[in-house]
Coordinates of C-alpha atoms and ligand atoms in Angstrom, one line a residue:
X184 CA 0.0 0.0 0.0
X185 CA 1.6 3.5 -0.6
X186 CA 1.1 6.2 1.3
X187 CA -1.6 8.1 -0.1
X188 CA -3.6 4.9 0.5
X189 CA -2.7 3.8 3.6
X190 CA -3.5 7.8 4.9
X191 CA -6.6 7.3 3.0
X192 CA -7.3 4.0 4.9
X193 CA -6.7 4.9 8.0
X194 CA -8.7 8.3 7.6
X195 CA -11.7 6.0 7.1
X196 CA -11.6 4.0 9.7
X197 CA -14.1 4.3 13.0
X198 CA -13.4 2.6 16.0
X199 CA -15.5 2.6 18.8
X200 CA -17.2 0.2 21.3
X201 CA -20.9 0.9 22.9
X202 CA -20.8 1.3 26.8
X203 CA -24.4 0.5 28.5
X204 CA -25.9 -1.6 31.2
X205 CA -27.2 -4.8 30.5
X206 CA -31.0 -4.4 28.5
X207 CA -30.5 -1.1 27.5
X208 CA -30.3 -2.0 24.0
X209 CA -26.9 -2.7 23.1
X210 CA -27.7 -5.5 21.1
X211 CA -30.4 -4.1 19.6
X212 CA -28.9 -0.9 18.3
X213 CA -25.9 -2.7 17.6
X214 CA -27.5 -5.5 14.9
X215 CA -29.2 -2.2 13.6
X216 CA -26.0 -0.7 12.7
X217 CA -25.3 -4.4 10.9
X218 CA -28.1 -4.1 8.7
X219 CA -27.6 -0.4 8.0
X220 CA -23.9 -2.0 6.8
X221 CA -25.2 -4.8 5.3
X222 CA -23.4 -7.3 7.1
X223 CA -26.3 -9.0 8.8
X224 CA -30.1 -9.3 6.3
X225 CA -32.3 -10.0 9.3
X226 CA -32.9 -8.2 12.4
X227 CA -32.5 -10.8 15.1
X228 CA -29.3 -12.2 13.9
X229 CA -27.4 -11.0 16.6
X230 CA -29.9 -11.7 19.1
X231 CA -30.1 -15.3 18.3
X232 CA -26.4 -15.7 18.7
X233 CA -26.3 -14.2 22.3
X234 CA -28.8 -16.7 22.8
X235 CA -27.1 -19.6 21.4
X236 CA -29.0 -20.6 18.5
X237 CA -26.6 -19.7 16.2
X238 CA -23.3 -20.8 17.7
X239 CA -20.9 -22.7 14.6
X240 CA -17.8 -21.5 15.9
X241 CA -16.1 -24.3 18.3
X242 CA -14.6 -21.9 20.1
X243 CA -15.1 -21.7 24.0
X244 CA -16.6 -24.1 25.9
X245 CA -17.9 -21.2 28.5
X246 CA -18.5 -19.1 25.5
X247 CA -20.9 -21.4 23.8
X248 CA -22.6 -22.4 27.2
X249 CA -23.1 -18.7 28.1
X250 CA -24.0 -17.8 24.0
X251 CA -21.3 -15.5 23.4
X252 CA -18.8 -16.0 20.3
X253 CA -15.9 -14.8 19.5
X254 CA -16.8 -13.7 16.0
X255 CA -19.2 -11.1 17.9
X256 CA -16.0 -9.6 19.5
X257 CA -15.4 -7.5 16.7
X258 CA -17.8 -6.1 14.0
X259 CA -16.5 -4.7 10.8
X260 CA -18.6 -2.8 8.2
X261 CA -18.8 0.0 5.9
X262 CA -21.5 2.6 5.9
X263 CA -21.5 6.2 4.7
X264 CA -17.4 6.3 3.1
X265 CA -16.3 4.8 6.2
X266 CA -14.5 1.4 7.8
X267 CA -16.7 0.7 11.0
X268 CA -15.4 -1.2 13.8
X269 CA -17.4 -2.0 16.6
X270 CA -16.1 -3.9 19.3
X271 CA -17.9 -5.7 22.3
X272 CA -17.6 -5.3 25.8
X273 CA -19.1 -8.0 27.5
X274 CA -21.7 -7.0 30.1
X275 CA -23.6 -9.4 32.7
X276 CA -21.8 -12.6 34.0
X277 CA -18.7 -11.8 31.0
X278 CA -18.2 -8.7 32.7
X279 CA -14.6 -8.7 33.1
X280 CA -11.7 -6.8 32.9
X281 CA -11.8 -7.7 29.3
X282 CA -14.8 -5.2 29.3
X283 CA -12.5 -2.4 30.6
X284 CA -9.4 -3.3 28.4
X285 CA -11.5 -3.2 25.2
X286 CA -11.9 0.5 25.8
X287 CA -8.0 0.8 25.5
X288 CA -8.2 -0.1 22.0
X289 CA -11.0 2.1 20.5
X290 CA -10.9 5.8 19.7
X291 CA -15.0 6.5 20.7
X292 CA -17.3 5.1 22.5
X293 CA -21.2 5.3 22.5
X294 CA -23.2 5.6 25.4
X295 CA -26.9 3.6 25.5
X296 CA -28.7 4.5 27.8
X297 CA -32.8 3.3 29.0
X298 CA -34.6 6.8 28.8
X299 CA -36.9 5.2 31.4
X300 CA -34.4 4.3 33.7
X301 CA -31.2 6.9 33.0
X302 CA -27.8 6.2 34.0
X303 CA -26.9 2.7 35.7
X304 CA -24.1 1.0 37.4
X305 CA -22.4 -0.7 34.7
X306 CA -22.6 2.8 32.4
X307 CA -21.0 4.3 35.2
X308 CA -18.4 2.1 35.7
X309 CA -17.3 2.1 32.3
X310 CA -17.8 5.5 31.7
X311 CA -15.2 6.1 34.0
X312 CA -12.5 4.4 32.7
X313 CA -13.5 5.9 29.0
X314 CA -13.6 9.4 30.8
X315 CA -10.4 8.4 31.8
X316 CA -8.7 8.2 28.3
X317 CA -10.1 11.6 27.2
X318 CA -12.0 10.3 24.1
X319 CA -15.2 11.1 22.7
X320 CA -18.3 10.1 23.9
X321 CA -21.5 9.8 21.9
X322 CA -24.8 8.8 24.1
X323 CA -27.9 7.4 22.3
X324 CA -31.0 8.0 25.0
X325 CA -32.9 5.1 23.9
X326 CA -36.5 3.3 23.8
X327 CA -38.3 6.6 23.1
X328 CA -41.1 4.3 21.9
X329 CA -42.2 3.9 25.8
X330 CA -42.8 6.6 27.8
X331 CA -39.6 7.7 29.5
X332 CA -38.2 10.1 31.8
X333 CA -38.0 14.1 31.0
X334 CA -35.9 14.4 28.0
X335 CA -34.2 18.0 30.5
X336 CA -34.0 15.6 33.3
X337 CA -32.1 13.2 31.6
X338 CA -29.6 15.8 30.3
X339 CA -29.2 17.1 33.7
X340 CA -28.4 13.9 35.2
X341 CA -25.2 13.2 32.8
X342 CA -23.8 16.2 34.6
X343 CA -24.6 15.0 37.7
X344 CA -24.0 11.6 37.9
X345 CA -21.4 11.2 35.2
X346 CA -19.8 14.8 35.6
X347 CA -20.1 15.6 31.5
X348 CA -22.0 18.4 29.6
X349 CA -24.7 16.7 27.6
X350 CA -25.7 18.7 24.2
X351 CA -29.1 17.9 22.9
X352 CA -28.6 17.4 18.9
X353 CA -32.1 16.6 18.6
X354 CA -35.0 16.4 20.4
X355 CA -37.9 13.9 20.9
X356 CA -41.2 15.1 20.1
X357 CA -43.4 13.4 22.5
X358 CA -42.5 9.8 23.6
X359 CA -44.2 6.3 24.2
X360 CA -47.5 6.6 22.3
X361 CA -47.7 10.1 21.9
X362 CA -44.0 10.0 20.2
X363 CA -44.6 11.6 17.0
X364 CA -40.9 12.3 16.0
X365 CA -37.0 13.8 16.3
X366 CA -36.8 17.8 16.0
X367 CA -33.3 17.4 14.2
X368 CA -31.4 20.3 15.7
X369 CA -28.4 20.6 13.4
X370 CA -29.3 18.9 10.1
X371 CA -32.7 21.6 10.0
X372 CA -35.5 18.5 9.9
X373 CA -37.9 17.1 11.9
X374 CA -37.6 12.5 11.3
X375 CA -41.3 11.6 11.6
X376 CA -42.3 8.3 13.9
X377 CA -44.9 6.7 11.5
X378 CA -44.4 8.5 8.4
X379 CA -46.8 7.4 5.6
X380 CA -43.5 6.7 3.1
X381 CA -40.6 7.2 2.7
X382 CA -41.0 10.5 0.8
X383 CA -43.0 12.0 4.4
X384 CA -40.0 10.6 6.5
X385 CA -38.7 14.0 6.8
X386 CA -40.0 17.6 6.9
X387 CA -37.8 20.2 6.5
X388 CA -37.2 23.3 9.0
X389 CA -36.2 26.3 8.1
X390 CA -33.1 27.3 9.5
X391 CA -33.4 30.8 9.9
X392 CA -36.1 30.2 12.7
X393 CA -36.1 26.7 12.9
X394 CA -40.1 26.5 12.2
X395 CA -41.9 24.0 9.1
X396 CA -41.8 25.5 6.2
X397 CA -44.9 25.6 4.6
X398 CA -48.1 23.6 5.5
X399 CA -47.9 20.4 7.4
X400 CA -51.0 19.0 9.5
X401 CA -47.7 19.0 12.4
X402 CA -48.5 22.6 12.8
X403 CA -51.4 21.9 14.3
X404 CA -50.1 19.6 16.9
X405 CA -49.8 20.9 20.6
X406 CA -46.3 18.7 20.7
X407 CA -45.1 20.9 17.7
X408 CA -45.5 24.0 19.6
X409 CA -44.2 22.4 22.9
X410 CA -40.5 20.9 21.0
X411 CA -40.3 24.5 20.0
X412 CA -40.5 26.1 23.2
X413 CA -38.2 22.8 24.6
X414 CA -35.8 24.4 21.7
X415 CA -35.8 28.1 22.6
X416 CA -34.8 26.8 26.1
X417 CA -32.0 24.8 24.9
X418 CA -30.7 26.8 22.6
X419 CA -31.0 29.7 26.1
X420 CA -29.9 27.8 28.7
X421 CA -28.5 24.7 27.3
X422 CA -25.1 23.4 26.7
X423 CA -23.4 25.4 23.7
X424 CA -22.1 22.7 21.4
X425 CA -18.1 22.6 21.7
X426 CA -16.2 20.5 19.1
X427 CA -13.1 21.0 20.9
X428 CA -15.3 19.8 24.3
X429 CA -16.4 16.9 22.5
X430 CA -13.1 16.0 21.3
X431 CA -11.6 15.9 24.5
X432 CA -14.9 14.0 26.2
X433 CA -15.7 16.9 28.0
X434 CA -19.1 16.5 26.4
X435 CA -21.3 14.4 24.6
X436 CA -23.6 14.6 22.2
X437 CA -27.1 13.4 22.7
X438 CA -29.4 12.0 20.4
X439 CA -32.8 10.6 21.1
X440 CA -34.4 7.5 19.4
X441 CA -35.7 4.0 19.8
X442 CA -33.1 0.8 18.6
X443 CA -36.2 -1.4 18.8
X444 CA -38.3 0.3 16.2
X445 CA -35.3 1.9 14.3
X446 CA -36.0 5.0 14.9
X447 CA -33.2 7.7 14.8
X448 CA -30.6 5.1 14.4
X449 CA -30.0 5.2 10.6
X450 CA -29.2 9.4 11.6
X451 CA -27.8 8.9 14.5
X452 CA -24.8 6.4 13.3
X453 CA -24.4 8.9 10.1
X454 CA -23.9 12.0 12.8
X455 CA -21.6 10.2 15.1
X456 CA -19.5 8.8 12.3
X457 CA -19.2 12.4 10.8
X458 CA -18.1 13.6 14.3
X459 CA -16.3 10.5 15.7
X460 CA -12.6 10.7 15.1
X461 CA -10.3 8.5 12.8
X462 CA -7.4 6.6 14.1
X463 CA -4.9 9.6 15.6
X464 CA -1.0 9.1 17.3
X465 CA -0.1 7.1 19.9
X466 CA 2.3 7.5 22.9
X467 CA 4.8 5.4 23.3
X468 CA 7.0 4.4 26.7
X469 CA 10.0 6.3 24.9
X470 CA 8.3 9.8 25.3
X471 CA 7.6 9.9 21.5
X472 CA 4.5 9.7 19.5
X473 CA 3.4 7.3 16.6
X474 CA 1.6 8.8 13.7
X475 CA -1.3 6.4 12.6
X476 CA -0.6 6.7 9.2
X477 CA 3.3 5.8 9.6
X478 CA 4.1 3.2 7.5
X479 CA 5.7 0.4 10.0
X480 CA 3.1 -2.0 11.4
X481 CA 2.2 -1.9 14.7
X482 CA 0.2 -2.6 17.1
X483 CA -0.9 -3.8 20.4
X484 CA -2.4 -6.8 22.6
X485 CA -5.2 -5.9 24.6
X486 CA -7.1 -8.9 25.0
X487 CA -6.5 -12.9 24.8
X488 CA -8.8 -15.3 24.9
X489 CA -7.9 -19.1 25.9
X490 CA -9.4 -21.9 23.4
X491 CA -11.3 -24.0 26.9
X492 CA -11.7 -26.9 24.2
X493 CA -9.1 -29.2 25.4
X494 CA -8.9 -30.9 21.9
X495 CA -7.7 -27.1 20.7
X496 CA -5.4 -25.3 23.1
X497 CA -4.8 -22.3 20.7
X498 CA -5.7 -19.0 22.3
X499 CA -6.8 -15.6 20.5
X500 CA -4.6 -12.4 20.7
X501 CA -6.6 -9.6 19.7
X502 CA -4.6 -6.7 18.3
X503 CA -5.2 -3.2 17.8
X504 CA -3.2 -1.6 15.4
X505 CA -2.1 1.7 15.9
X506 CA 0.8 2.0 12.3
X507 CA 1.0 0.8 9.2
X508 CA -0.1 -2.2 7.0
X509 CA -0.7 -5.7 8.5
X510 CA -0.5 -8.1 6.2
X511 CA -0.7 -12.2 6.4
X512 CA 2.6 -13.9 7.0
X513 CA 4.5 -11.0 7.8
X514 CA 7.4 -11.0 10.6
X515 CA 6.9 -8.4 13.5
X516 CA 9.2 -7.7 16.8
X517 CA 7.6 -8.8 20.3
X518 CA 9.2 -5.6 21.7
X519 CA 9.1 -7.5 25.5
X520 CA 11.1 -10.6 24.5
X521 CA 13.1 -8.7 21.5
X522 CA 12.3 -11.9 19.7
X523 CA 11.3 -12.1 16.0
X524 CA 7.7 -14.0 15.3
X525 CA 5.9 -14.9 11.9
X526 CA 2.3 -13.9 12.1
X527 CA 0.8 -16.9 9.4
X528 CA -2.2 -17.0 10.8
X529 CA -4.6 -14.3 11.6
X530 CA -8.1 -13.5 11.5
X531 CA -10.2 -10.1 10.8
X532 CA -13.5 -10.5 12.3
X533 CA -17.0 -9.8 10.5
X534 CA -20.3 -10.1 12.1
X535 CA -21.4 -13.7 10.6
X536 CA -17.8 -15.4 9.7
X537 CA -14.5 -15.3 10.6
X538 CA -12.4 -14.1 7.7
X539 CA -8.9 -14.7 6.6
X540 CA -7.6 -11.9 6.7
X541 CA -5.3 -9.9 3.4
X542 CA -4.6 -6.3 5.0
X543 CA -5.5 -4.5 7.8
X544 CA -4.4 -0.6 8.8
X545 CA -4.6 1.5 11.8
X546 CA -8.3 1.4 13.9
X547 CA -8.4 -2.4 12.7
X548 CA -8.6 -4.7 15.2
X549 CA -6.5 -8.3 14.1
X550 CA -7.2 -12.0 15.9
X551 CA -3.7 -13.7 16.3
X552 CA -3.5 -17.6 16.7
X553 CA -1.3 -17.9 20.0
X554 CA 0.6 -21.0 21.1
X555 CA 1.8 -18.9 24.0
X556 CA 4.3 -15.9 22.9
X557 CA 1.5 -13.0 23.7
X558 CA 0.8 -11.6 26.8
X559 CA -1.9 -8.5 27.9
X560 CA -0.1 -5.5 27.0
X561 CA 2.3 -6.3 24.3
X562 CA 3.6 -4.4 21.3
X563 CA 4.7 -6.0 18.3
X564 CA 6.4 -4.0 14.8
X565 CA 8.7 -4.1 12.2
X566 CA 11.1 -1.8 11.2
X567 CA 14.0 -0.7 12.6
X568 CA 13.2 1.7 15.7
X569 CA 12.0 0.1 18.7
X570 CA 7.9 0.8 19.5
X571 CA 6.7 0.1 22.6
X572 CA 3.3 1.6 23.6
X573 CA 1.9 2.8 27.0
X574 CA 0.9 0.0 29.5
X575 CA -1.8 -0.6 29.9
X576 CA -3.4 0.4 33.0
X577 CA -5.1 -2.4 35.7
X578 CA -8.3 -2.3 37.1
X579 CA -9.0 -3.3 40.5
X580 CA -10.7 -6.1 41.4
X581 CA -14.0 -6.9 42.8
X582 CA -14.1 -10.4 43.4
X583 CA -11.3 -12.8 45.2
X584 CA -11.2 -16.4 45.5
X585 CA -8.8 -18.5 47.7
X586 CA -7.2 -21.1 45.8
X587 CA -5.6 -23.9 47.0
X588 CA -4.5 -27.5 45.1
X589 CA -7.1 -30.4 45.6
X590 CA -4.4 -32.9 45.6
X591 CA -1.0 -32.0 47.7
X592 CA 0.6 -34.1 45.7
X593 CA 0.9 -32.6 42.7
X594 CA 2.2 -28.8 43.9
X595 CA 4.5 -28.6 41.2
X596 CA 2.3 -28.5 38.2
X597 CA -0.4 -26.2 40.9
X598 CA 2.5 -23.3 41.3
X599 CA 3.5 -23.6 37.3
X600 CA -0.1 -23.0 36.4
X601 CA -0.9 -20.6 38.4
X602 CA 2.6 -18.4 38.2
X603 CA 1.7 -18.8 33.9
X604 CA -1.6 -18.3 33.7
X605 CA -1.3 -15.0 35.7
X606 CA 0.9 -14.3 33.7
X607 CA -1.7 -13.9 31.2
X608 CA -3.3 -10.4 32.7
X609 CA -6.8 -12.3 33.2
X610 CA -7.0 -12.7 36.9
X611 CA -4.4 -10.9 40.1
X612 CA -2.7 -13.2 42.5
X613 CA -2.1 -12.0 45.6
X614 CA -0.5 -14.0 48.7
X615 CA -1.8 -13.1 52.5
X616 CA 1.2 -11.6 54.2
X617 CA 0.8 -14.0 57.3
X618 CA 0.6 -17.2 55.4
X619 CA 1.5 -16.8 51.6
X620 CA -2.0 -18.5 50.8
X621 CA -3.1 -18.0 47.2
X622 CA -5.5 -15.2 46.6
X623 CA -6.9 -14.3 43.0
X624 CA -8.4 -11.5 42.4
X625 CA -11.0 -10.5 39.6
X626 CA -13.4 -8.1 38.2
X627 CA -15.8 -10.8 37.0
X628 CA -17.0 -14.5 37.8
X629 CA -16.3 -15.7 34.9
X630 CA -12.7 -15.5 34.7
X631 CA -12.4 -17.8 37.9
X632 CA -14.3 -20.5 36.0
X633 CA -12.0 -20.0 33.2
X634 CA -8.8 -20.0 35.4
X635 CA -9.7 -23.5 36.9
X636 CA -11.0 -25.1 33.8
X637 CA -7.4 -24.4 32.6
X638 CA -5.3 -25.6 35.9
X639 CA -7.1 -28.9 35.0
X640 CA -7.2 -29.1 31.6
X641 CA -3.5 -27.4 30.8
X642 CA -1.3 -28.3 34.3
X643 CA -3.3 -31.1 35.3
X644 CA -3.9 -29.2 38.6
X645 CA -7.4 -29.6 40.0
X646 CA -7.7 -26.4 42.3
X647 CA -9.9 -25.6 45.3
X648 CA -11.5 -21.7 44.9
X649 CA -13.1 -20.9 47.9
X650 CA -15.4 -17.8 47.4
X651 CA -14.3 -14.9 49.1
X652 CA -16.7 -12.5 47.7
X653 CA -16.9 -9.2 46.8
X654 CA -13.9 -6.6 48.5
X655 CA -12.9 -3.6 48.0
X656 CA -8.9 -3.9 47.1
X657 CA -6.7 -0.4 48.3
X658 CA -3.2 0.0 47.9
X659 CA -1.4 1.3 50.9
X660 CA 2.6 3.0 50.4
X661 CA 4.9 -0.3 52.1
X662 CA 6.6 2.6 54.5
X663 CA 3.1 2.7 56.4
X664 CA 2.5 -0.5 56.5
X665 CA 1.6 -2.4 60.0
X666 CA 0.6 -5.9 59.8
X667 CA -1.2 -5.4 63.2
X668 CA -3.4 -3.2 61.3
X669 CA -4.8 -6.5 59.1
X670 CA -8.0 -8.0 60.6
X671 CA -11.0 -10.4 59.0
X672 CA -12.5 -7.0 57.7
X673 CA -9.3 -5.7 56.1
X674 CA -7.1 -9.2 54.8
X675 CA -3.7 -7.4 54.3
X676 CA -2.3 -9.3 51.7
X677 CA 0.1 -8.5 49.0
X678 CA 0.3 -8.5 44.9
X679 CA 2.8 -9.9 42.4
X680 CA 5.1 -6.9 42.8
X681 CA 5.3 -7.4 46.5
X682 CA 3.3 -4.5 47.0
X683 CA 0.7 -4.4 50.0
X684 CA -3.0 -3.9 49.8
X685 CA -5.9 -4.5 51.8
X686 CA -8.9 -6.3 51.5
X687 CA -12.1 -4.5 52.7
X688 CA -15.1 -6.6 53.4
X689 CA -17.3 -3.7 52.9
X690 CA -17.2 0.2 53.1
X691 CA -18.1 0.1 56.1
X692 CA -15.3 -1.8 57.1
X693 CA -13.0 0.5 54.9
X694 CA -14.4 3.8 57.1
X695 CA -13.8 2.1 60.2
X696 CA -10.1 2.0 59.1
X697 CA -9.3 5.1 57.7
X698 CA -11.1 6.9 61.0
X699 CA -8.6 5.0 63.1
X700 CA -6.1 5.6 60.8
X701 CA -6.2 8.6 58.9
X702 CA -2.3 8.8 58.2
X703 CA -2.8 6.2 55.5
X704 CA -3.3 6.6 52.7
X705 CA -5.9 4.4 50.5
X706 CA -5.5 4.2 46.5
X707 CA -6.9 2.2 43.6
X708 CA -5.8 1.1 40.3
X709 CA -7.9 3.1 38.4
Ligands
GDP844 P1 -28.5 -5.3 25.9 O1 -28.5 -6.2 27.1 O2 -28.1 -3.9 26.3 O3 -27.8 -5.9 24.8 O4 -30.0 -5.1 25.5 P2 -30.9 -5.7 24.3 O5 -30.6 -5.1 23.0 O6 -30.8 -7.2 24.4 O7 -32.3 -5.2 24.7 C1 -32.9 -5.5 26.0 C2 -34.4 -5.5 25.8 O8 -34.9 -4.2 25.5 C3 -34.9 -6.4 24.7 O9 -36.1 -7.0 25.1 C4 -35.2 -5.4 23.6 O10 -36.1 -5.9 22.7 C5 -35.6 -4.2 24.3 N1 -35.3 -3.0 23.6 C6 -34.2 -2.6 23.0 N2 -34.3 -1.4 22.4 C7 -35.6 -1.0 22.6 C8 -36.4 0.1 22.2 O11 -35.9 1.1 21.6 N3 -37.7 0.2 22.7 C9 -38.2 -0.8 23.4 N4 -39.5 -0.7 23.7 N5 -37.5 -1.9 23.8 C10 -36.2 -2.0 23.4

């Protein structure tokens, strides 16, 4: 590819993942983005694979049992000039810190949020780390087909919960049964619900004073008259939309609509793509920056995903490139082990097959068959200078186990499994300071299940987990530390690195400690 392609490439691409709590509508607006891209002919595709009816791939045991494929990890299509990639973060039982990861490796996220319920847990949580990153985020008030809560008060409540100016970009006219349609703030047209065809879908405003032009039996509706009172207020004492603000996540655009019914999706996706941004530089450990469009390959590991088919112990490396052309076959640098590696086989993922992949760019997101060389975190390249991107950060866990080995026999293949597969980023392990027992640590279920189907299956090592349940894990500087200060409530313990953390049964239990010691300090990982 020569460089006016590859810049052209990459300037097409759109990388994003949707962040929402579970039966919001993520899968619903999503698989209406598949049609509008014409990778999917039916509406319920995606649905039935989520429920299980339409696993073929053989890849994870736990995946098929819980209906999840791999293949829906990553959805590529093209719609309006551009390269859509979508990727999934799992939500539910998946919920994992695969779910935060994923949001390292996308440049936008959208926000779907119930407009009957507003902003949940699980939004929150992954708002945050998104917040974190500085990108744009796009939120999608959804199921305007049922009656809702106050379009204002829904606004409001970004700012308040989520601490980020919302900026209407268009505005429901009446919801549930009374919805008649979307008051199109910045493209001058009002989308009708129910239109007769497809010629009455829109009516246009005119943008002068934002009024119907003409006749229109709309005119005569009391809603009419109250979305253009709603708009005088905005446009008074609303949010002023910020490009700059936006770019920075400082503040989202909102757009109203309903998944279910496809209502305001089709103008919605077409908006955010305009607005979203293409693949941009990357920081690397050295202090420089990485132009997308540079024309060495590279790219990142932020997520790997073990084969729990015993017959097939391959694993999955997904990889987010940030440079250059990929291309099948090619030799790249592990920048960790300084070793050289042949990437043969690799997969680009579509919405209804896997796909062999030819060539891949910046934004792309690239399966890699693993024997065992990839770990969370790791850059690969070519060329001569060395690329090594940011780490990526870790997210405290919420749920710990105590592990110990079923059979005291075999401790040898017990401590090799579980010093490699920590190795792999999935799961902490942390050791109490009083007795060295095993403690692993995770943000989901699931990836205890996973961890113990592979001690068996890969080290022979049939483990004990002993549910520990839900703490709240805080890092404490080793200078302060006491180990008089550890009790039931608080488990001191301590994490690969040596470093000491506690364990808090509850928050109670964590204000109870930091009122009888309020020297220490408490932190997080992020
Ligand atoms: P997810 O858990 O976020 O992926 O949510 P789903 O897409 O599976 O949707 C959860 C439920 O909400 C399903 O029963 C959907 O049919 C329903 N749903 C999704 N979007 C809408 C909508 O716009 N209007 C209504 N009334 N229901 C919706």
């Amino acid at each position: 590819m020569d460089k006016k392609t590859l810049e052209q490439e990459v300037a097409k691409r759109r990388t994003f993942a949707i962040i929402s709590h579970p039966d919001a509508g993520k899968t619903t607006i999503t698989e209406q983005m598949l049609l509008f891209g014409g990778v999917i002919r039916e509406a319920g595709t995606v649905k039935a694979k989520k429920s299980g009816n339409f696993a073929t791939s053989d890849w994870m045991e736990i995946e098929k049992k819980r209906g999840i494929s791999v293949t829906s990890s990553v959805m590529q299509f093209d719609f309006d000039g551009k390269r859509v990639n979508i990727l999934d973060t799992p939500g539910h039982e998946d919920f994992s810190e695969d779910t935060y990861r994923t949001l390292m490796a996308v440049d936008a996220a959208v926000m779907v949020i119930d407009s009957a319920k507003g902003i949940e847990p699980q939004t929150k949580k992954l708002f945050k780390v998104v917040k974190k990153r500085g990108i744009p985020i796009f939120t999608f008030m959804n199921k305007l087909d049922r009656d809702g809560r106050e379009p204002l008060d829904l606004i409001a409540e970004l700012e308040e919960l989520l601490d980020i100016e919302g900026v209407a970009m268009n505005w429901p006219m009446g919801m549930g049964k009374g919805l008649r349609g979307l008051y199109d703030i910045y493209s001058h047209r009002i989308e009708m619900y129910r239109p007769e065809s497809e010629a009455t879908r829109f009516v246009p405003l005119d943008p002068e004073t934002g009024t119907i032009k003409g006749n229109h039996p709309l005119k005569e509706d009391t809603i009419y008259q109250q979305t253009l009172d709603d708009i005088d207020l905005l446009s008074e004492a609303g949010n002023k939309f910020d490009r700059a603000k936006i770019a920075a996540g400082e503040q989202t655009p909102v757009y109203f609509g309903s998944a279910l019914t496809n209502f305001g999706v089709e103008s919605f996706l077409k908006s955010f793509l305009s607005m979203a941004p293409a693949p941009a530089e990357h920081e690397l450990q050295s202090g420089n920056t990485l132009g997308a469009d540079a024309p060495e390959f590279s790219g990142f590991v932020f997520k790997i995903q073990a084969n729990m088919n015993p017959a097939h112990r391959d694993r999955i490396a997904f990889v987010r490139i940030c440079s250059g052309e990929f291309q099948k076959g090619m030799t790249v640098k592990l920048a960790r082990t300084g070793k050289d590696l042949r990437l043969n086989n690799a997969t680009e993922f579509m919405s209804a097959q896997r796909e062999q992949v030819e060539s891949a760019v910046a934004g792309d997101i690239v399966g890699l068959y693993d024997t065992g060389n990839f770990q969370i975190g790791d850059s690969i390249y070519t060329g001569k200078e060395d690329i090594q991107f940011e780490k990526l950060p870790q997210f405290t866990p919420e749920l710990f186990v105590e592990v110990t080995a079923k059979n005291v026999m075999k401790q040898k293949s017990f401590h090799k499994g579980m010093q490699q597969l920590v190795q792999e980023g999935a799961v902490q392990l942390y050791k109490t300071y009083a007795t060295d027992d095993y403690i692993l640590g995770a943000v989901g279920q699931l990836q205890f299940e996973v961890f113990q189907f592979r001690m068996l299956h890969e080290y022979n090592s049939e483990v004990i987990m002993k549910p520990i349940g839900a703490r709240t894990a805080r890092w404490i500087d080793p200078e302060q530390l006491d180990p008089r200060m550890s009790s039931s409530r608080n488990l001191l313990v301590k994490d690969l690195q040596g470093n000491p953390l506690f364990l808090f049964e509850n928050r109670f239990a964590e204000n109870w400690f930091k009122d009888k010691y309020p020297d220490i300090k408490l932190k997080t990982l992020m």
